[in-house]
mmCIF file of C-alpha atoms in Angstrom:
data_model
loop_
_atom_site.group_PDB
_atom_site.id
_atom_site.type_symbol
_atom_site.label_atom_id
_atom_site.label_comp_id
_atom_site.label_asym_id
_atom_site.label_seq_id
_atom_site.Cartn_x
_atom_site.Cartn_y
_atom_site.Cartn_z
ATOM 1 C CA UNK A 1 0.049 0.018 -0.160
ATOM 2 C CA UNK A 2 1.155 3.368 -1.182
ATOM 3 C CA UNK A 3 0.260 6.253 1.221
ATOM 4 C CA UNK A 4 0.942 9.133 -0.378
ATOM 5 C CA UNK A 5 0.943 7.970 -4.152
ATOM 6 C CA UNK A 6 -3.104 7.537 -4.919
ATOM 7 C CA UNK A 7 -5.314 7.827 -7.514
ATOM 8 C CA UNK A 8 -6.621 10.878 -6.507
ATOM 9 C CA UNK A 9 -5.028 13.577 -4.672
ATOM 10 C CA UNK A 10 -6.078 13.004 -1.088
ATOM 11 C CA UNK A 11 -7.254 16.879 -0.171
ATOM 12 C CA UNK A 12 -10.344 18.501 1.130
ATOM 13 C CA UNK A 13 -13.386 19.208 -1.894
ATOM 14 C CA UNK A 14 -16.510 20.682 -1.804
ATOM 15 C CA UNK A 15 -19.562 18.225 -2.836
ATOM 16 C CA UNK A 16 -19.989 18.707 -6.410
ATOM 17 C CA UNK A 17 -16.917 18.128 -7.072
ATOM 18 C CA UNK A 18 -16.742 14.750 -5.831
ATOM 19 C CA UNK A 19 -19.527 14.498 -7.796
ATOM 20 C CA UNK A 20 -17.175 14.883 -10.979
ATOM 21 C CA UNK A 21 -14.624 13.037 -9.235
ATOM 22 C CA UNK A 22 -16.928 9.713 -8.560
ATOM 23 C CA UNK A 23 -17.461 9.990 -12.384
ATOM 24 C CA UNK A 24 -13.740 9.539 -12.772
ATOM 25 C CA UNK A 25 -13.004 6.716 -10.540
ATOM 26 C CA UNK A 26 -15.401 4.558 -12.461
ATOM 27 C CA UNK A 27 -14.280 5.272 -15.271
ATOM 28 C CA UNK A 28 -10.301 4.682 -14.305
ATOM 29 C CA UNK A 29 -11.966 0.970 -13.005
ATOM 30 C CA UNK A 30 -14.674 0.420 -14.394
ATOM 31 C CA UNK A 31 -14.466 -3.792 -14.593
ATOM 32 C CA UNK A 32 -13.547 -3.893 -10.924
ATOM 33 C CA UNK A 33 -16.422 -1.142 -9.426
ATOM 34 C CA UNK A 34 -19.651 -3.006 -11.774
ATOM 35 C CA UNK A 35 -17.667 -6.591 -10.708
ATOM 36 C CA UNK A 36 -17.705 -6.220 -7.156
ATOM 37 C CA UNK A 37 -21.133 -4.833 -7.080
ATOM 38 C CA UNK A 38 -22.731 -7.126 -9.044
ATOM 39 C CA UNK A 39 -21.684 -9.570 -6.928
ATOM 40 C CA UNK A 40 -24.533 -7.910 -3.815
ATOM 41 C CA UNK A 41 -26.331 -6.161 -6.512
ATOM 42 C CA UNK A 42 -28.024 -8.587 -8.276
ATOM 43 C CA UNK A 43 -28.982 -10.938 -5.672
ATOM 44 C CA UNK A 44 -30.644 -8.174 -4.226
ATOM 45 C CA UNK A 45 -33.072 -7.560 -7.594
ATOM 46 C CA UNK A 46 -33.776 -11.174 -7.644
ATOM 47 C CA UNK A 47 -34.253 -11.081 -4.214
ATOM 48 C CA UNK A 48 -36.741 -7.924 -4.309
ATOM 49 C CA UNK A 49 -38.742 -9.220 -7.094
ATOM 50 C CA UNK A 50 -39.303 -12.845 -5.600
ATOM 51 C CA UNK A 51 -40.774 -10.470 -2.667
ATOM 52 C CA UNK A 52 -42.772 -7.704 -4.641
ATOM 53 C CA UNK A 53 -43.368 -9.100 -7.966
ATOM 54 C CA UNK A 54 -46.785 -11.189 -7.048
ATOM 55 C CA UNK A 55 -48.438 -7.205 -7.192
ATOM 56 C CA UNK A 56 -48.227 -7.326 -10.902
ATOM 57 C CA UNK A 57 -50.058 -10.609 -11.496
ATOM 58 C CA UNK A 58 -53.355 -10.715 -12.283
ATOM 59 C CA UNK A 59 -54.689 -13.164 -9.353
ATOM 60 C CA UNK A 60 -53.376 -10.385 -6.835
ATOM 61 C CA UNK A 61 -55.005 -7.401 -8.711
ATOM 62 C CA UNK A 62 -58.161 -9.259 -9.599
ATOM 63 C CA UNK A 63 -59.025 -10.128 -6.298
ATOM 64 C CA UNK A 64 -57.737 -6.457 -4.724
ATOM 65 C CA UNK A 65 -60.401 -5.122 -7.510
ATOM 66 C CA UNK A 66 -62.695 -7.887 -6.625
ATOM 67 C CA UNK A 67 -63.259 -9.594 -9.609
ATOM 68 C CA UNK A 68 -64.598 -13.345 -10.405
ATOM 69 C CA UNK A 69 -63.004 -12.880 -13.681
ATOM 70 C CA UNK A 70 -61.111 -12.145 -15.948
ATOM 71 C CA UNK A 71 -63.523 -12.220 -18.856
ATOM 72 C CA UNK A 72 -65.901 -9.837 -17.438
ATOM 73 C CA UNK A 73 -64.262 -7.000 -17.775
ATOM 74 C CA UNK A 74 -61.166 -5.366 -20.117
ATOM 75 C CA UNK A 75 -58.348 -6.031 -18.279
ATOM 76 C CA UNK A 76 -55.836 -3.318 -19.005
ATOM 77 C CA UNK A 77 -51.827 -2.140 -18.137
ATOM 78 C CA UNK A 78 -53.844 0.778 -16.355
ATOM 79 C CA UNK A 79 -54.807 -1.814 -13.414
ATOM 80 C CA UNK A 80 -52.454 -3.462 -12.624
ATOM 81 C CA UNK A 81 -50.945 -1.772 -9.436
ATOM 82 C CA UNK A 82 -47.930 -0.265 -11.068
ATOM 83 C CA UNK A 83 -47.753 2.496 -8.614
ATOM 84 C CA UNK A 84 -47.503 0.203 -5.833
ATOM 85 C CA UNK A 85 -44.857 -1.484 -6.994
ATOM 86 C CA UNK A 86 -42.551 0.959 -8.061
ATOM 87 C CA UNK A 87 -42.853 2.432 -5.089
ATOM 88 C CA UNK A 88 -41.950 -0.700 -3.244
ATOM 89 C CA UNK A 89 -39.163 -1.075 -5.489
ATOM 90 C CA UNK A 90 -38.176 2.164 -4.871
ATOM 91 C CA UNK A 91 -38.315 1.937 -0.838
ATOM 92 C CA UNK A 92 -36.196 -1.310 -0.834
ATOM 93 C CA UNK A 93 -33.463 -0.621 -3.567
ATOM 94 C CA UNK A 94 -32.603 2.869 -1.355
ATOM 95 C CA UNK A 95 -33.259 0.795 2.145
ATOM 96 C CA UNK A 96 -30.366 -2.249 0.870
ATOM 97 C CA UNK A 97 -28.135 0.062 -1.037
ATOM 98 C CA UNK A 98 -25.440 -0.239 1.690
ATOM 99 C CA UNK A 99 -25.695 -3.832 1.817
ATOM 100 C CA UNK A 100 -25.416 -4.158 -2.247
ATOM 101 C CA UNK A 101 -22.204 -1.545 -2.085
ATOM 102 C CA UNK A 102 -20.397 -3.068 0.477
ATOM 103 C CA UNK A 103 -17.838 -5.340 -1.754
ATOM 104 C CA UNK A 104 -17.470 -2.286 -3.832
ATOM 105 C CA UNK A 105 -17.052 -0.486 -0.861
ATOM 106 C CA UNK A 106 -13.349 -2.335 -0.009
ATOM 107 C CA UNK A 107 -12.005 -2.493 -3.745
ATOM 108 C CA UNK A 108 -12.436 1.021 -4.151
ATOM 109 C CA UNK A 109 -10.309 1.089 -0.559
ATOM 110 C CA UNK A 110 -7.543 -0.898 -1.965
ATOM 111 C CA UNK A 111 -8.150 0.035 -5.757
ATOM 112 C CA UNK A 112 -7.273 4.562 -4.519
ATOM 113 C CA UNK A 113 -3.980 3.283 -2.706
ATOM 114 C CA UNK A 114 -2.777 1.371 -5.732
ATOM 115 C CA UNK A 115 -3.234 -1.999 -3.990
ATOM 116 C CA UNK A 116 -4.711 -5.040 -6.850
ATOM 117 C CA UNK A 117 -7.171 -6.579 -4.592
ATOM 118 C CA UNK A 118 -9.377 -9.496 -5.701
ATOM 119 C CA UNK A 119 -12.924 -10.294 -5.647
ATOM 120 C CA UNK A 120 -11.721 -13.724 -3.301
ATOM 121 C CA UNK A 121 -10.099 -10.516 -0.924
ATOM 122 C CA UNK A 122 -12.723 -8.969 -0.388
ATOM 123 C CA UNK A 123 -15.119 -11.100 -0.217
ATOM 124 C CA UNK A 124 -13.146 -12.495 2.981
ATOM 125 C CA UNK A 125 -13.412 -9.063 4.227
ATOM 126 C CA UNK A 126 -17.154 -8.457 3.873
ATOM 127 C CA UNK A 127 -17.091 -12.101 5.935
ATOM 128 C CA UNK A 128 -15.374 -11.178 8.670
ATOM 129 C CA UNK A 129 -17.325 -8.104 9.423
ATOM 130 C CA UNK A 130 -20.843 -10.258 8.982
ATOM 131 C CA UNK A 131 -21.776 -10.136 12.434
ATOM 132 C CA UNK A 132 -21.059 -6.250 12.900
ATOM 133 C CA UNK A 133 -22.932 -5.351 9.341
ATOM 134 C CA UNK A 134 -25.849 -7.193 10.363
ATOM 135 C CA UNK A 135 -26.635 -5.538 13.817
ATOM 136 C CA UNK A 136 -25.839 -1.868 12.354
ATOM 137 C CA UNK A 137 -27.404 -2.660 8.956
ATOM 138 C CA UNK A 138 -30.019 -5.146 8.942
ATOM 139 C CA UNK A 139 -31.088 -4.593 12.609
ATOM 140 C CA UNK A 140 -30.712 -1.144 13.319
ATOM 141 C CA UNK A 141 -30.925 0.555 10.203
ATOM 142 C CA UNK A 142 -33.575 -1.679 9.415
ATOM 143 C CA UNK A 143 -33.169 -3.579 6.418
ATOM 144 C CA UNK A 144 -34.534 -6.552 8.069
ATOM 145 C CA UNK A 145 -37.485 -5.096 9.088
ATOM 146 C CA UNK A 146 -38.347 -3.586 5.849
ATOM 147 C CA UNK A 147 -38.103 -6.552 4.090
ATOM 148 C CA UNK A 148 -40.239 -8.489 6.426
ATOM 149 C CA UNK A 149 -42.936 -6.226 5.666
ATOM 150 C CA UNK A 150 -41.974 -6.089 2.132
ATOM 151 C CA UNK A 151 -42.983 -10.365 2.576
ATOM 152 C CA UNK A 152 -46.539 -9.706 3.909
ATOM 153 C CA UNK A 153 -47.923 -7.694 1.411
ATOM 154 C CA UNK A 154 -48.709 -11.508 -0.469
ATOM 155 C CA UNK A 155 -52.057 -10.983 2.019
ATOM 156 C CA UNK A 156 -55.125 -11.426 0.681
ATOM 157 C CA UNK A 157 -56.752 -8.825 2.967
ATOM 158 C CA UNK A 158 -56.848 -5.248 1.286
ATOM 159 C CA UNK A 159 -56.938 -3.233 4.176
ATOM 160 C CA UNK A 160 -53.774 -5.703 5.145
ATOM 161 C CA UNK A 161 -52.233 -4.760 2.574
ATOM 162 C CA UNK A 162 -52.357 -0.675 2.724
ATOM 163 C CA UNK A 163 -52.022 -0.659 6.631
ATOM 164 C CA UNK A 164 -48.213 -2.903 5.513
ATOM 165 C CA UNK A 165 -47.904 -0.453 2.536
ATOM 166 C CA UNK A 166 -48.053 2.945 5.066
ATOM 167 C CA UNK A 167 -45.600 1.564 7.616
ATOM 168 C CA UNK A 168 -43.284 0.324 5.283
ATOM 169 C CA UNK A 169 -43.153 4.185 3.984
ATOM 170 C CA UNK A 170 -43.159 5.738 7.116
ATOM 171 C CA UNK A 171 -40.328 3.504 8.442
ATOM 172 C CA UNK A 172 -39.100 3.989 5.444
ATOM 173 C CA UNK A 173 -38.790 7.884 6.108
ATOM 174 C CA UNK A 174 -37.474 7.021 9.771
ATOM 175 C CA UNK A 175 -34.749 4.963 8.292
ATOM 176 C CA UNK A 176 -33.843 7.304 5.666
ATOM 177 C CA UNK A 177 -33.699 9.925 8.345
ATOM 178 C CA UNK A 178 -30.669 8.144 10.751
ATOM 179 C CA UNK A 179 -28.877 6.562 7.891
ATOM 180 C CA UNK A 180 -28.795 10.946 6.607
ATOM 181 C CA UNK A 181 -27.464 11.423 9.926
ATOM 182 C CA UNK A 182 -24.816 8.875 10.141
ATOM 183 C CA UNK A 183 -23.893 7.490 6.662
ATOM 184 C CA UNK A 184 -20.412 6.499 6.832
ATOM 185 C CA UNK A 185 -21.125 3.165 9.284
ATOM 186 C CA UNK A 186 -20.550 0.903 6.736
ATOM 187 C CA UNK A 187 -17.088 2.665 5.853
ATOM 188 C CA UNK A 188 -16.138 2.618 9.915
ATOM 189 C CA UNK A 189 -16.898 -1.357 10.027
ATOM 190 C CA UNK A 190 -15.475 -2.217 7.146
ATOM 191 C CA UNK A 191 -12.442 0.488 6.792
ATOM 192 C CA UNK A 192 -11.712 0.801 10.447
ATOM 193 C CA UNK A 193 -12.801 -1.321 12.623
ATOM 194 C CA UNK A 194 -11.833 -4.790 10.574
ATOM 195 C CA UNK A 195 -8.167 -4.501 11.102
ATOM 196 C CA UNK A 196 -7.479 -6.245 14.805
ATOM 197 C CA UNK A 197 -4.446 -4.484 14.836
ATOM 198 C CA UNK A 198 -5.479 -0.853 14.264
ATOM 199 C CA UNK A 199 -4.471 1.377 16.948
ATOM 200 C CA UNK A 200 -7.896 2.960 17.026
ATOM 201 C CA UNK A 201 -9.440 1.057 20.222
ATOM 202 C CA UNK A 202 -12.962 3.126 20.251
ATOM 203 C CA UNK A 203 -16.202 1.524 19.469
ATOM 204 C CA UNK A 204 -18.303 1.084 17.057
ATOM 205 C CA UNK A 205 -20.979 3.654 18.458
ATOM 206 C CA UNK A 206 -17.951 6.201 19.687
ATOM 207 C CA UNK A 207 -16.058 6.196 16.589
ATOM 208 C CA UNK A 208 -19.077 7.331 14.199
ATOM 209 C CA UNK A 209 -20.468 10.043 16.951
ATOM 210 C CA UNK A 210 -17.329 11.273 16.900
ATOM 211 C CA UNK A 211 -16.640 11.196 12.441
ATOM 212 C CA UNK A 212 -20.607 12.161 12.285
ATOM 213 C CA UNK A 213 -21.583 14.473 15.123
ATOM 214 C CA UNK A 214 -18.903 16.837 14.972
ATOM 215 C CA UNK A 215 -20.180 18.426 11.367
ATOM 216 C CA UNK A 216 -23.020 16.876 11.629
ATOM 217 C CA UNK A 217 -25.349 19.551 9.190
ATOM 218 C CA UNK A 218 -22.554 19.324 6.740
ATOM 219 C CA UNK A 219 -22.399 15.523 6.470
ATOM 220 C CA UNK A 220 -26.218 15.490 6.616
ATOM 221 C CA UNK A 221 -26.740 17.908 3.786
ATOM 222 C CA UNK A 222 -24.334 16.498 1.424
ATOM 223 C CA UNK A 223 -26.027 13.051 1.982
ATOM 224 C CA UNK A 224 -29.605 14.152 1.355
ATOM 225 C CA UNK A 225 -27.744 15.728 -1.864
ATOM 226 C CA UNK A 226 -26.378 12.522 -2.912
ATOM 227 C CA UNK A 227 -29.645 10.783 -2.633
ATOM 228 C CA UNK A 228 -31.452 13.823 -4.653
ATOM 229 C CA UNK A 229 -29.314 13.670 -6.950
ATOM 230 C CA UNK A 230 -29.107 9.764 -7.500
ATOM 231 C CA UNK A 231 -32.659 9.807 -7.437
ATOM 232 C CA UNK A 232 -32.176 11.952 -10.686
ATOM 233 C CA UNK A 233 -29.690 9.603 -12.467
ATOM 234 C CA UNK A 234 -32.085 6.531 -12.118
ATOM 235 C CA UNK A 235 -35.211 8.944 -13.972
ATOM 236 C CA UNK A 236 -32.391 9.549 -16.873
ATOM 237 C CA UNK A 237 -31.054 5.733 -17.000
ATOM 238 C CA UNK A 238 -34.767 4.489 -16.507
ATOM 239 C CA UNK A 239 -35.324 6.600 -19.407
ATOM 240 C CA UNK A 240 -32.848 5.466 -21.501
ATOM 241 C CA UNK A 241 -32.962 2.003 -20.883
ATOM 242 C CA UNK A 242 -36.705 2.148 -21.275
ATOM 243 C CA UNK A 243 -36.411 3.849 -24.719
ATOM 244 C CA UNK A 244 -33.693 0.789 -25.698
ATOM 245 C CA UNK A 245 -36.009 -1.873 -24.610
ATOM 246 C CA UNK A 246 -39.076 -0.556 -26.445
ATOM 247 C CA UNK A 247 -36.971 -1.044 -29.131
ATOM 248 C CA UNK A 248 -36.057 -3.544 -29.238
ATOM 249 C CA UNK A 249 -37.485 -6.160 -27.430
ATOM 250 C CA UNK A 250 -41.016 -4.821 -26.877
ATOM 251 C CA UNK A 251 -44.579 -2.387 -27.701
ATOM 252 C CA UNK A 252 -45.024 0.725 -25.596
ATOM 253 C CA UNK A 253 -47.928 0.318 -24.191
ATOM 254 C CA UNK A 254 -48.553 -3.416 -23.790
ATOM 255 C CA UNK A 255 -48.894 -5.802 -20.707
ATOM 256 C CA UNK A 256 -45.117 -7.388 -21.782
ATOM 257 C CA UNK A 257 -44.037 -3.643 -21.721
ATOM 258 C CA UNK A 258 -45.053 -3.258 -18.226
ATOM 259 C CA UNK A 259 -43.955 -6.247 -16.777
ATOM 260 C CA UNK A 260 -40.339 -6.386 -18.594
ATOM 261 C CA UNK A 261 -39.946 -2.480 -17.656
ATOM 262 C CA UNK A 262 -41.464 -3.108 -13.555
ATOM 263 C CA UNK A 263 -39.866 -5.947 -12.970
ATOM 264 C CA UNK A 264 -36.373 -5.356 -14.602
ATOM 265 C CA UNK A 265 -35.403 -1.873 -16.427
ATOM 266 C CA UNK A 266 -36.381 0.083 -13.386
ATOM 267 C CA UNK A 267 -34.513 -1.479 -10.857
ATOM 268 C CA UNK A 268 -31.526 -2.289 -13.322
ATOM 269 C CA UNK A 269 -31.339 2.178 -13.667
ATOM 270 C CA UNK A 270 -32.006 2.098 -9.858
ATOM 271 C CA UNK A 271 -29.096 0.014 -9.052
ATOM 272 C CA UNK A 272 -26.842 1.650 -10.906
ATOM 273 C CA UNK A 273 -27.704 4.870 -9.422
ATOM 274 C CA UNK A 274 -27.062 3.491 -6.149
ATOM 275 C CA UNK A 275 -23.381 2.324 -7.665
ATOM 276 C CA UNK A 276 -22.422 6.082 -8.440
ATOM 277 C CA UNK A 277 -23.825 7.329 -4.808
ATOM 278 C CA UNK A 278 -22.099 4.465 -3.361
ATOM 279 C CA UNK A 279 -18.884 5.413 -5.008
ATOM 280 C CA UNK A 280 -19.551 9.422 -3.991
ATOM 281 C CA UNK A 281 -20.431 8.491 -0.408
ATOM 282 C CA UNK A 282 -16.741 6.653 -0.796
ATOM 283 C CA UNK A 283 -15.352 10.018 -1.340
ATOM 284 C CA UNK A 284 -17.203 11.815 1.335
ATOM 285 C CA UNK A 285 -16.005 9.939 3.592
ATOM 286 C CA UNK A 286 -12.461 10.606 2.610
ATOM 287 C CA UNK A 287 -13.193 14.554 3.071
ATOM 288 C CA UNK A 288 -14.950 14.130 6.211
ATOM 289 C CA UNK A 289 -11.790 12.433 7.740
ATOM 290 C CA UNK A 290 -9.607 15.261 5.695
ATOM 291 C CA UNK A 291 -11.678 17.965 7.609
ATOM 292 C CA UNK A 292 -11.602 17.076 10.645
ATOM 293 C CA UNK A 293 -8.278 14.896 11.236
ATOM 294 C CA UNK A 294 -6.478 16.518 8.858
ATOM 295 C CA UNK A 295 -5.911 12.620 7.076
ATOM 296 C CA UNK A 296 -3.696 13.971 3.969
ATOM 297 C CA UNK A 297 -0.977 14.727 6.258
ATOM 298 C CA UNK A 298 -1.339 11.702 8.630
ATOM 299 C CA UNK A 299 -0.538 9.500 5.507
ATOM 300 C CA UNK A 300 2.415 11.513 4.445
ATOM 301 C CA UNK A 301 3.911 11.108 7.681
ATOM 302 C CA UNK A 302 2.683 7.055 7.911
ATOM 303 C CA UNK A 303 3.365 6.739 4.334
ATOM 304 C CA UNK A 304 7.098 8.006 5.625
ATOM 305 C CA UNK A 305 7.236 5.744 8.543
ATOM 306 C CA UNK A 306 6.915 2.650 6.334
ATOM 307 C CA UNK A 307 9.500 3.558 4.636
ATOM 308 C CA UNK A 308 12.478 3.754 7.122
ATOM 309 C CA UNK A 309 10.955 0.667 8.380
ATOM 310 C CA UNK A 310 11.308 -0.858 5.171
ATOM 311 C CA UNK A 311 15.624 0.570 5.185
ATOM 312 C CA UNK A 312 16.293 -0.157 8.534
ATOM 313 C CA UNK A 313 15.987 -4.290 8.102
ATOM 314 C CA UNK A 314 18.975 -3.798 5.409
ATOM 315 C CA UNK A 315 20.996 -1.561 7.705
ATOM 316 C CA UNK A 316 20.636 1.168 7.400
ATOM 317 C CA UNK A 317 20.867 3.756 10.465
ATOM 318 C CA UNK A 318 18.463 6.891 11.436
#
């Protein structure tokens, strides 16, 4: 690891600069970043379709609208619970975003410092921190809670469905507020707490409080700004992918087009936006450490200390 020779200059930047640098980082390491992200994003994409895909089926909507036969009335794509499906899809993707970016975050931390990590090595780091990740992301950040609620949407009772949907939406805004105030939990666990020999003896809660509360307004503002940019990017990606799918695979307005767009094209567009925002979040984490801890100076000192340590076994005395 070359602490003073990084692919991006370690210095304090504003949010717009970080958004631009995130694009450069993705263009510099497209294969490594996409592969590490896809290892978790693809299973989550399939999981979400299994959880709420039934909302787009005729059986679900016939029961919801209390129709006994599809022959009795013309059934069009406007009768499908399209908006409900998209709302739940967006909520699940945003809630699951930190989980999907676990491996890509580790990969980024290695690539920035000129290391050559393998997929197996970053998977080991992820597995090593499974317990902390499950407690912090699965329980405290509500991922498990939201997923379980989404699974309950299969109930045939429309009143129960409405209550579950309202609960999911309310819980979503609560967890988004919590994440906005503490966005760097994933980076702290993977990059600071994973090293058993680290000189940082603070607990996860202490380290999180120290990193987030000192410049809490700045951290929260950047987190929400990144969320807005990600949503805008997802809409743009969805438009592009939908245009291509209509011209290559289906005709617009048909049930087949509706199903393809809702189940696959829209989620893929959202996950691509999550990939970009995860890189932005990682750069925000670095920028926050630079702002609070003078991290660029610390890296230079640690790099020089490593050089001195390497010279001593060769007989160089200082």
